[in-house]
């Protein structure tokens, strides 16, 4: 039996957007462009890249919150695209998402107890009495107190609200969670507490995560393997230690160069990453990174590189590594 829980095959998510404010003409925005990736059971795949590179869209498309334009998402070997509405609804219980902004994702007019009970009752997973017990267990598991169930989201700090959002995701006993920038809105001092909580829950419950962040140091803290996205495409994937020891793609190197040094907080250099992220509506020909890459050659503007296996579980999409 395969240990792969989630697999995408050439997954694409394109949006039709207006050419201009008053124009009725449409153009295609390629938010996710032919991404193929696997996530094993119990693994945390970290996904990094600049804002607007398609990370969040990829996370939503994996869960079929967006229907893909083309390609496949296999969950435990089943092509999600072939499921009936009822089977998709059942599968969604096994897959949950935690968003960046816990305040925006929680209903501020409901008490914490009601917020956590709602999915259990809606999906008829247990009786009202059992769900009440489960709410208390969930609160304890995420580091809150049982008396918090009668309180409302505005009475909590940002870190506590994210704990509530995590508890709500856990309420339906999922096995796979997409964590979409779950600590980006939190103070640095609280970030590591929430990351540690996610790691503990993963161990205790045997969870599998897709962890999305623009911050490499955050992704490093929690990931077993890391994927780097640029303009809707995966440009490098490797086990966490391997990537930190030997990053290969010029874009990944630029992300590392921009990382703050932990002790001083000083950024060492930003030597390679020039200019802004090009628009995914009209990306550069060939390698999408070529307009910002110091190693660009003629071939790079003509031929799009694909992910190649360079050993040690490391894949990179760059002509510098063509054999
Ligand atoms: Fe740079 Fe060319 Fe590699 Fe793209 S394929 S990252 S432009 S060297």
Tab-separated table of C-alpha atoms and ligand atoms in Angstrom:
chain	number	residue	atom	x	y	z
A	1	UNK	CA	0.000	0.000	0.000
A	2	UNK	CA	1.317	3.441	-0.940
A	3	UNK	CA	2.270	5.859	1.836
A	4	UNK	CA	1.301	8.817	-0.360
A	5	UNK	CA	-1.748	10.618	1.015
A	6	UNK	CA	-2.007	13.516	-1.443
A	7	UNK	CA	-0.723	13.710	-4.981
A	8	UNK	CA	-1.220	16.353	-7.633
A	9	UNK	CA	-0.624	15.595	-11.282
A	10	UNK	CA	-0.042	18.539	-13.646
A	11	UNK	CA	-2.480	20.581	-11.553
A	12	UNK	CA	-3.564	23.870	-13.135
A	13	UNK	CA	-5.758	26.637	-11.766
A	14	UNK	CA	-6.371	29.414	-14.293
A	15	UNK	CA	-8.662	32.395	-13.789
A	16	UNK	CA	-10.245	34.576	-16.441
A	17	UNK	CA	-9.756	38.221	-15.502
A	18	UNK	CA	-10.803	41.468	-17.219
A	19	UNK	CA	-8.103	43.179	-19.303
A	20	UNK	CA	-8.939	46.553	-17.799
A	21	UNK	CA	-11.439	48.213	-15.470
A	22	UNK	CA	-13.831	49.118	-18.282
A	23	UNK	CA	-12.883	46.351	-20.678
A	24	UNK	CA	-15.027	43.287	-21.251
A	25	UNK	CA	-12.093	41.431	-22.807
A	26	UNK	CA	-10.707	38.616	-20.700
A	27	UNK	CA	-7.199	37.294	-20.218
A	28	UNK	CA	-5.897	34.204	-18.453
A	29	UNK	CA	-4.176	34.378	-15.078
A	30	UNK	CA	-2.217	31.185	-14.427
A	31	UNK	CA	-2.230	31.028	-10.631
A	32	UNK	CA	-1.135	27.381	-10.517
A	33	UNK	CA	0.545	25.977	-13.599
A	34	UNK	CA	1.168	22.235	-14.005
A	35	UNK	CA	2.213	21.455	-10.442
A	36	UNK	CA	2.947	17.807	-9.685
A	37	UNK	CA	3.804	16.974	-6.109
A	38	UNK	CA	3.270	14.225	-3.516
A	39	UNK	CA	2.720	14.435	0.237
A	40	UNK	CA	3.276	11.239	2.228
A	41	UNK	CA	1.186	10.196	5.210
A	42	UNK	CA	2.486	11.887	8.362
A	43	UNK	CA	4.662	14.289	6.372
A	44	UNK	CA	4.716	18.094	6.490
A	45	UNK	CA	5.369	19.618	3.100
A	46	UNK	CA	6.318	23.284	3.475
A	47	UNK	CA	5.518	25.561	0.549
A	48	UNK	CA	7.418	28.848	0.198
A	49	UNK	CA	7.524	31.691	-2.274
A	50	UNK	CA	6.746	35.388	-2.544
A	51	UNK	CA	3.207	36.727	-2.104
A	52	UNK	CA	1.252	36.188	-5.291
A	53	UNK	CA	3.205	33.105	-6.437
A	54	UNK	CA	0.139	30.845	-6.188
A	55	UNK	CA	0.757	29.097	-2.847
A	56	UNK	CA	-2.669	29.807	-1.377
A	57	UNK	CA	-4.490	28.981	-4.614
A	58	UNK	CA	-2.593	25.688	-4.741
A	59	UNK	CA	-3.650	24.893	-1.143
A	60	UNK	CA	-7.306	25.608	-1.911
A	61	UNK	CA	-7.249	23.692	-5.174
A	62	UNK	CA	-5.811	20.619	-3.453
A	63	UNK	CA	-8.874	20.690	-1.173
A	64	UNK	CA	-11.179	21.280	-4.149
A	65	UNK	CA	-12.325	24.564	-2.624
A	66	UNK	CA	-11.402	25.776	-6.109
A	67	UNK	CA	-12.169	23.342	-8.891
A	68	UNK	CA	-8.956	22.859	-10.922
A	69	UNK	CA	-8.844	24.000	-14.538
A	70	UNK	CA	-7.030	20.776	-15.408
A	71	UNK	CA	-4.868	18.086	-13.872
A	72	UNK	CA	-5.669	15.769	-10.991
A	73	UNK	CA	-5.668	15.684	-7.209
A	74	UNK	CA	-5.431	12.149	-5.833
A	75	UNK	CA	-6.338	11.685	-2.181
A	76	UNK	CA	-5.324	8.310	-0.782
A	77	UNK	CA	-5.274	7.060	-4.367
A	78	UNK	CA	-8.727	8.426	-5.291
A	79	UNK	CA	-9.082	11.080	-7.990
A	80	UNK	CA	-11.122	13.766	-6.204
A	81	UNK	CA	-12.434	15.030	-9.534
A	82	UNK	CA	-14.358	11.784	-10.071
A	83	UNK	CA	-16.253	11.931	-6.745
A	84	UNK	CA	-19.970	12.683	-6.442
A	85	UNK	CA	-21.026	15.727	-4.400
A	86	UNK	CA	-21.906	13.486	-1.459
A	87	UNK	CA	-18.570	11.607	-1.578
A	88	UNK	CA	-16.693	14.918	-1.859
A	89	UNK	CA	-18.584	16.216	1.199
A	90	UNK	CA	-17.543	13.093	3.137
A	91	UNK	CA	-13.936	13.393	1.970
A	92	UNK	CA	-13.810	17.029	3.068
A	93	UNK	CA	-14.110	15.832	6.671
A	94	UNK	CA	-10.703	14.233	6.231
A	95	UNK	CA	-9.190	17.454	4.842
A	96	UNK	CA	-9.290	20.788	6.644
A	97	UNK	CA	-7.740	24.232	6.338
A	98	UNK	CA	-6.407	26.768	8.864
A	99	UNK	CA	-6.270	30.315	7.516
A	100	UNK	CA	-3.859	33.178	8.209
A	101	UNK	CA	-6.399	35.462	9.855
A	102	UNK	CA	-8.092	33.615	12.710
A	103	UNK	CA	-10.334	36.584	13.512
A	104	UNK	CA	-11.672	36.749	9.966
A	105	UNK	CA	-12.253	32.992	9.831
A	106	UNK	CA	-14.150	32.730	13.142
A	107	UNK	CA	-17.787	33.792	13.529
A	108	UNK	CA	-17.494	36.587	16.069
A	109	UNK	CA	-21.143	36.241	17.137
A	110	UNK	CA	-20.710	32.647	18.237
A	111	UNK	CA	-19.138	31.470	21.477
A	112	UNK	CA	-16.024	29.300	21.199
A	113	UNK	CA	-18.063	26.283	22.344
A	114	UNK	CA	-20.591	26.821	19.546
A	115	UNK	CA	-17.840	27.405	16.974
A	116	UNK	CA	-16.257	24.058	17.850
A	117	UNK	CA	-19.545	22.170	18.182
A	118	UNK	CA	-20.983	23.393	14.899
A	119	UNK	CA	-18.999	21.161	12.475
A	120	UNK	CA	-19.530	18.069	14.658
A	121	UNK	CA	-23.280	18.620	14.834
A	122	UNK	CA	-23.589	19.674	11.185
A	123	UNK	CA	-21.853	16.517	9.987
A	124	UNK	CA	-23.708	14.400	12.596
A	125	UNK	CA	-20.437	13.044	13.960
A	126	UNK	CA	-21.765	12.774	17.514
A	127	UNK	CA	-24.660	13.697	19.777
A	128	UNK	CA	-24.967	17.176	21.288
A	129	UNK	CA	-23.860	15.792	24.656
A	130	UNK	CA	-20.839	14.029	23.189
A	131	UNK	CA	-19.895	17.135	21.202
A	132	UNK	CA	-19.904	19.164	24.420
A	133	UNK	CA	-17.379	16.732	25.928
A	134	UNK	CA	-15.326	16.853	22.754
A	135	UNK	CA	-15.211	20.655	22.809
A	136	UNK	CA	-13.587	20.506	26.231
A	137	UNK	CA	-11.040	17.930	25.044
A	138	UNK	CA	-10.217	20.019	21.975
A	139	UNK	CA	-9.698	23.169	24.036
A	140	UNK	CA	-7.250	21.334	26.270
A	141	UNK	CA	-5.447	19.809	23.300
A	142	UNK	CA	-4.777	23.239	21.804
A	143	UNK	CA	-3.606	24.709	25.103
A	144	UNK	CA	-6.777	26.590	26.120
A	145	UNK	CA	-8.906	26.151	29.243
A	146	UNK	CA	-12.332	24.553	29.408
A	147	UNK	CA	-13.924	27.772	30.731
A	148	UNK	CA	-12.956	29.440	27.439
A	149	UNK	CA	-15.868	27.682	25.707
A	150	UNK	CA	-18.341	30.326	26.859
A	151	UNK	CA	-16.187	33.217	25.618
A	152	UNK	CA	-16.257	34.980	22.249
A	153	UNK	CA	-13.417	35.377	19.701
A	154	UNK	CA	-12.866	39.090	20.453
A	155	UNK	CA	-11.978	38.190	24.064
A	156	UNK	CA	-8.826	36.346	22.936
A	157	UNK	CA	-5.355	37.338	21.756
A	158	UNK	CA	-4.257	36.598	18.169
A	159	UNK	CA	-2.346	33.481	19.242
A	160	UNK	CA	-5.322	32.159	21.232
A	161	UNK	CA	-7.659	32.807	18.311
A	162	UNK	CA	-5.377	30.791	16.060
A	163	UNK	CA	-5.542	27.979	18.639
A	164	UNK	CA	-9.353	28.131	18.397
A	165	UNK	CA	-9.133	27.970	14.586
A	166	UNK	CA	-6.866	24.909	14.880
A	167	UNK	CA	-9.308	23.281	17.337
A	168	UNK	CA	-12.169	23.906	14.911
A	169	UNK	CA	-10.192	22.226	12.103
A	170	UNK	CA	-9.569	19.258	14.425
A	171	UNK	CA	-13.224	18.992	15.457
A	172	UNK	CA	-14.027	16.656	12.547
A	173	UNK	CA	-10.955	14.456	13.151
A	174	UNK	CA	-9.179	15.195	9.862
A	175	UNK	CA	-6.013	13.488	8.681
A	176	UNK	CA	-4.773	16.221	6.316
A	177	UNK	CA	-4.639	19.955	7.084
A	178	UNK	CA	-3.638	22.821	4.803
A	179	UNK	CA	-2.094	25.467	7.052
A	180	UNK	CA	-2.201	28.693	5.034
A	181	UNK	CA	0.234	31.197	6.582
A	182	UNK	CA	-1.122	30.232	10.048
A	183	UNK	CA	1.441	32.264	12.003
A	184	UNK	CA	2.066	35.212	9.659
A	185	UNK	CA	-0.365	37.501	11.481
A	186	UNK	CA	1.082	36.666	14.925
A	187	UNK	CA	3.843	38.289	16.972
A	188	UNK	CA	7.191	36.533	16.585
A	189	UNK	CA	7.082	35.457	20.257
A	190	UNK	CA	3.740	33.693	19.699
A	191	UNK	CA	4.665	32.183	16.338
A	192	UNK	CA	6.905	29.479	17.783
A	193	UNK	CA	4.230	28.503	20.349
A	194	UNK	CA	1.684	27.908	17.597
A	195	UNK	CA	4.271	26.085	15.438
A	196	UNK	CA	5.141	23.847	18.382
A	197	UNK	CA	1.442	23.168	18.946
A	198	UNK	CA	1.015	22.150	15.291
A	199	UNK	CA	4.044	19.829	15.587
A	200	UNK	CA	2.698	18.237	18.786
A	201	UNK	CA	-0.738	17.706	17.263
A	202	UNK	CA	0.840	16.167	14.193
A	203	UNK	CA	2.683	13.634	16.352
A	204	UNK	CA	-0.290	12.848	18.610
A	205	UNK	CA	-2.868	12.559	15.855
A	206	UNK	CA	-0.701	11.330	12.971
A	207	UNK	CA	-1.618	14.355	10.875
A	208	UNK	CA	-0.277	15.306	7.463
A	209	UNK	CA	0.247	19.004	6.661
A	210	UNK	CA	0.691	21.230	3.677
A	211	UNK	CA	2.239	24.246	5.394
A	212	UNK	CA	2.207	27.456	3.369
A	213	UNK	CA	4.356	30.450	4.267
A	214	UNK	CA	6.377	33.220	2.648
A	215	UNK	CA	8.890	32.899	5.523
A	216	UNK	CA	11.619	30.275	5.066
A	217	UNK	CA	12.598	30.244	8.734
A	218	UNK	CA	8.990	29.444	9.724
A	219	UNK	CA	8.734	26.716	7.093
A	220	UNK	CA	12.051	25.236	8.240
A	221	UNK	CA	10.774	24.991	11.816
A	222	UNK	CA	7.978	22.580	10.920
A	223	UNK	CA	8.627	20.952	7.530
A	224	UNK	CA	10.000	17.541	6.597
A	225	UNK	CA	10.254	18.553	2.968
A	226	UNK	CA	10.065	21.949	1.286
A	227	UNK	CA	8.719	23.040	-2.095
A	228	UNK	CA	9.609	26.420	-3.596
A	229	UNK	CA	7.020	28.055	-5.866
A	230	UNK	CA	7.592	30.803	-8.391
A	231	UNK	CA	4.867	32.294	-10.562
A	232	UNK	CA	2.523	29.322	-10.200
A	233	UNK	CA	5.168	26.667	-10.757
A	234	UNK	CA	7.224	24.453	-8.480
A	235	UNK	CA	10.904	25.251	-9.094
A	236	UNK	CA	12.588	23.143	-6.408
A	237	UNK	CA	11.626	20.475	-3.855
A	238	UNK	CA	13.893	18.747	-1.353
A	239	UNK	CA	13.943	17.354	2.181
A	240	UNK	CA	14.324	20.247	4.648
A	241	UNK	CA	17.932	19.462	5.671
A	242	UNK	CA	19.012	18.852	2.092
A	243	UNK	CA	17.546	22.186	0.919
A	244	UNK	CA	19.198	24.125	3.738
A	245	UNK	CA	22.522	22.410	3.031
A	246	UNK	CA	22.429	22.645	-0.733
A	247	UNK	CA	19.833	24.915	-2.366
A	248	UNK	CA	20.275	24.860	-6.118
A	249	UNK	CA	17.706	27.005	-7.921
A	250	UNK	CA	18.784	30.665	-8.296
A	251	UNK	CA	15.378	31.763	-6.952
A	252	UNK	CA	15.703	29.557	-3.858
A	253	UNK	CA	19.202	30.982	-3.301
A	254	UNK	CA	17.759	34.501	-3.516
A	255	UNK	CA	15.095	33.630	-0.920
A	256	UNK	CA	17.817	32.323	1.385
A	257	UNK	CA	19.932	35.440	0.841
A	258	UNK	CA	16.986	37.547	1.975
A	259	UNK	CA	16.521	35.602	5.220
A	260	UNK	CA	17.291	37.546	8.415
A	261	UNK	CA	20.239	36.234	10.428
A	262	UNK	CA	18.688	35.031	13.717
A	263	UNK	CA	21.115	36.659	16.173
A	264	UNK	CA	21.525	40.125	14.744
A	265	UNK	CA	18.387	40.373	12.606
A	266	UNK	CA	20.621	41.870	9.910
A	267	UNK	CA	20.018	40.774	6.337
A	268	UNK	CA	23.363	39.651	4.917
A	269	UNK	CA	22.777	40.310	1.229
A	270	UNK	CA	20.184	40.533	-1.501
A	271	UNK	CA	22.481	39.916	-4.385
A	272	UNK	CA	20.424	37.912	-6.821
A	273	UNK	CA	16.743	38.812	-6.482
A	274	UNK	CA	16.114	41.892	-8.608
A	275	UNK	CA	12.801	43.556	-9.426
A	276	UNK	CA	9.222	42.556	-8.714
A	277	UNK	CA	7.430	39.299	-9.342
A	278	UNK	CA	6.213	39.441	-12.988
A	279	UNK	CA	2.471	39.148	-13.612
A	280	UNK	CA	1.132	35.590	-13.858
A	281	UNK	CA	-1.140	36.913	-16.634
A	282	UNK	CA	1.745	37.304	-19.028
A	283	UNK	CA	4.725	35.458	-17.557
A	284	UNK	CA	8.150	35.570	-19.238
A	285	UNK	CA	8.712	32.959	-21.963
A	286	UNK	CA	10.860	29.918	-21.210
A	287	UNK	CA	11.934	29.990	-17.573
A	288	UNK	CA	9.553	32.326	-15.716
A	289	UNK	CA	12.411	33.416	-13.434
A	290	UNK	CA	14.694	34.533	-16.277
A	291	UNK	CA	13.905	38.270	-15.955
A	292	UNK	CA	15.375	38.242	-12.431
A	293	UNK	CA	18.029	35.569	-12.809
A	294	UNK	CA	21.737	36.506	-13.038
A	295	UNK	CA	22.539	33.219	-14.814
A	296	UNK	CA	20.001	33.593	-17.642
A	297	UNK	CA	21.099	32.304	-21.069
A	298	UNK	CA	19.496	32.197	-24.512
A	299	UNK	CA	18.086	28.754	-23.764
A	300	UNK	CA	16.332	30.065	-20.655
A	301	UNK	CA	14.160	32.423	-22.720
A	302	UNK	CA	13.189	29.687	-25.157
A	303	UNK	CA	12.799	26.450	-23.219
A	304	UNK	CA	10.830	26.048	-20.015
A	305	UNK	CA	12.808	23.945	-17.518
A	306	UNK	CA	11.052	21.035	-15.798
A	307	UNK	CA	11.773	19.480	-12.395
A	308	UNK	CA	14.717	17.091	-12.624
A	309	UNK	CA	15.887	14.559	-10.053
A	310	UNK	CA	19.377	15.547	-8.815
A	311	UNK	CA	19.576	12.868	-6.091
A	312	UNK	CA	18.893	12.776	-2.336
A	313	UNK	CA	15.177	13.386	-2.941
A	314	UNK	CA	16.094	16.752	-4.455
A	315	UNK	CA	14.374	18.087	-7.604
A	316	UNK	CA	15.138	21.332	-9.401
A	317	UNK	CA	13.741	23.055	-12.516
A	318	UNK	CA	16.673	25.005	-13.972
A	319	UNK	CA	18.793	24.608	-17.096
A	320	UNK	CA	21.950	24.981	-15.019
A	321	UNK	CA	21.310	21.371	-13.968
A	322	UNK	CA	20.586	19.921	-17.399
A	323	UNK	CA	22.829	16.943	-17.968
B	1	LIG	FE1	18.058	31.150	-14.271
B	1	LIG	FE2	17.962	29.889	-16.597
B	1	LIG	FE3	17.904	28.500	-14.345
B	1	LIG	FE4	15.819	29.963	-15.090
B	1	LIG	S1	16.630	28.162	-16.142
B	1	LIG	S2	16.680	29.852	-13.054
B	1	LIG	S3	16.827	31.724	-16.010
B	1	LIG	S4	19.601	29.742	-15.101
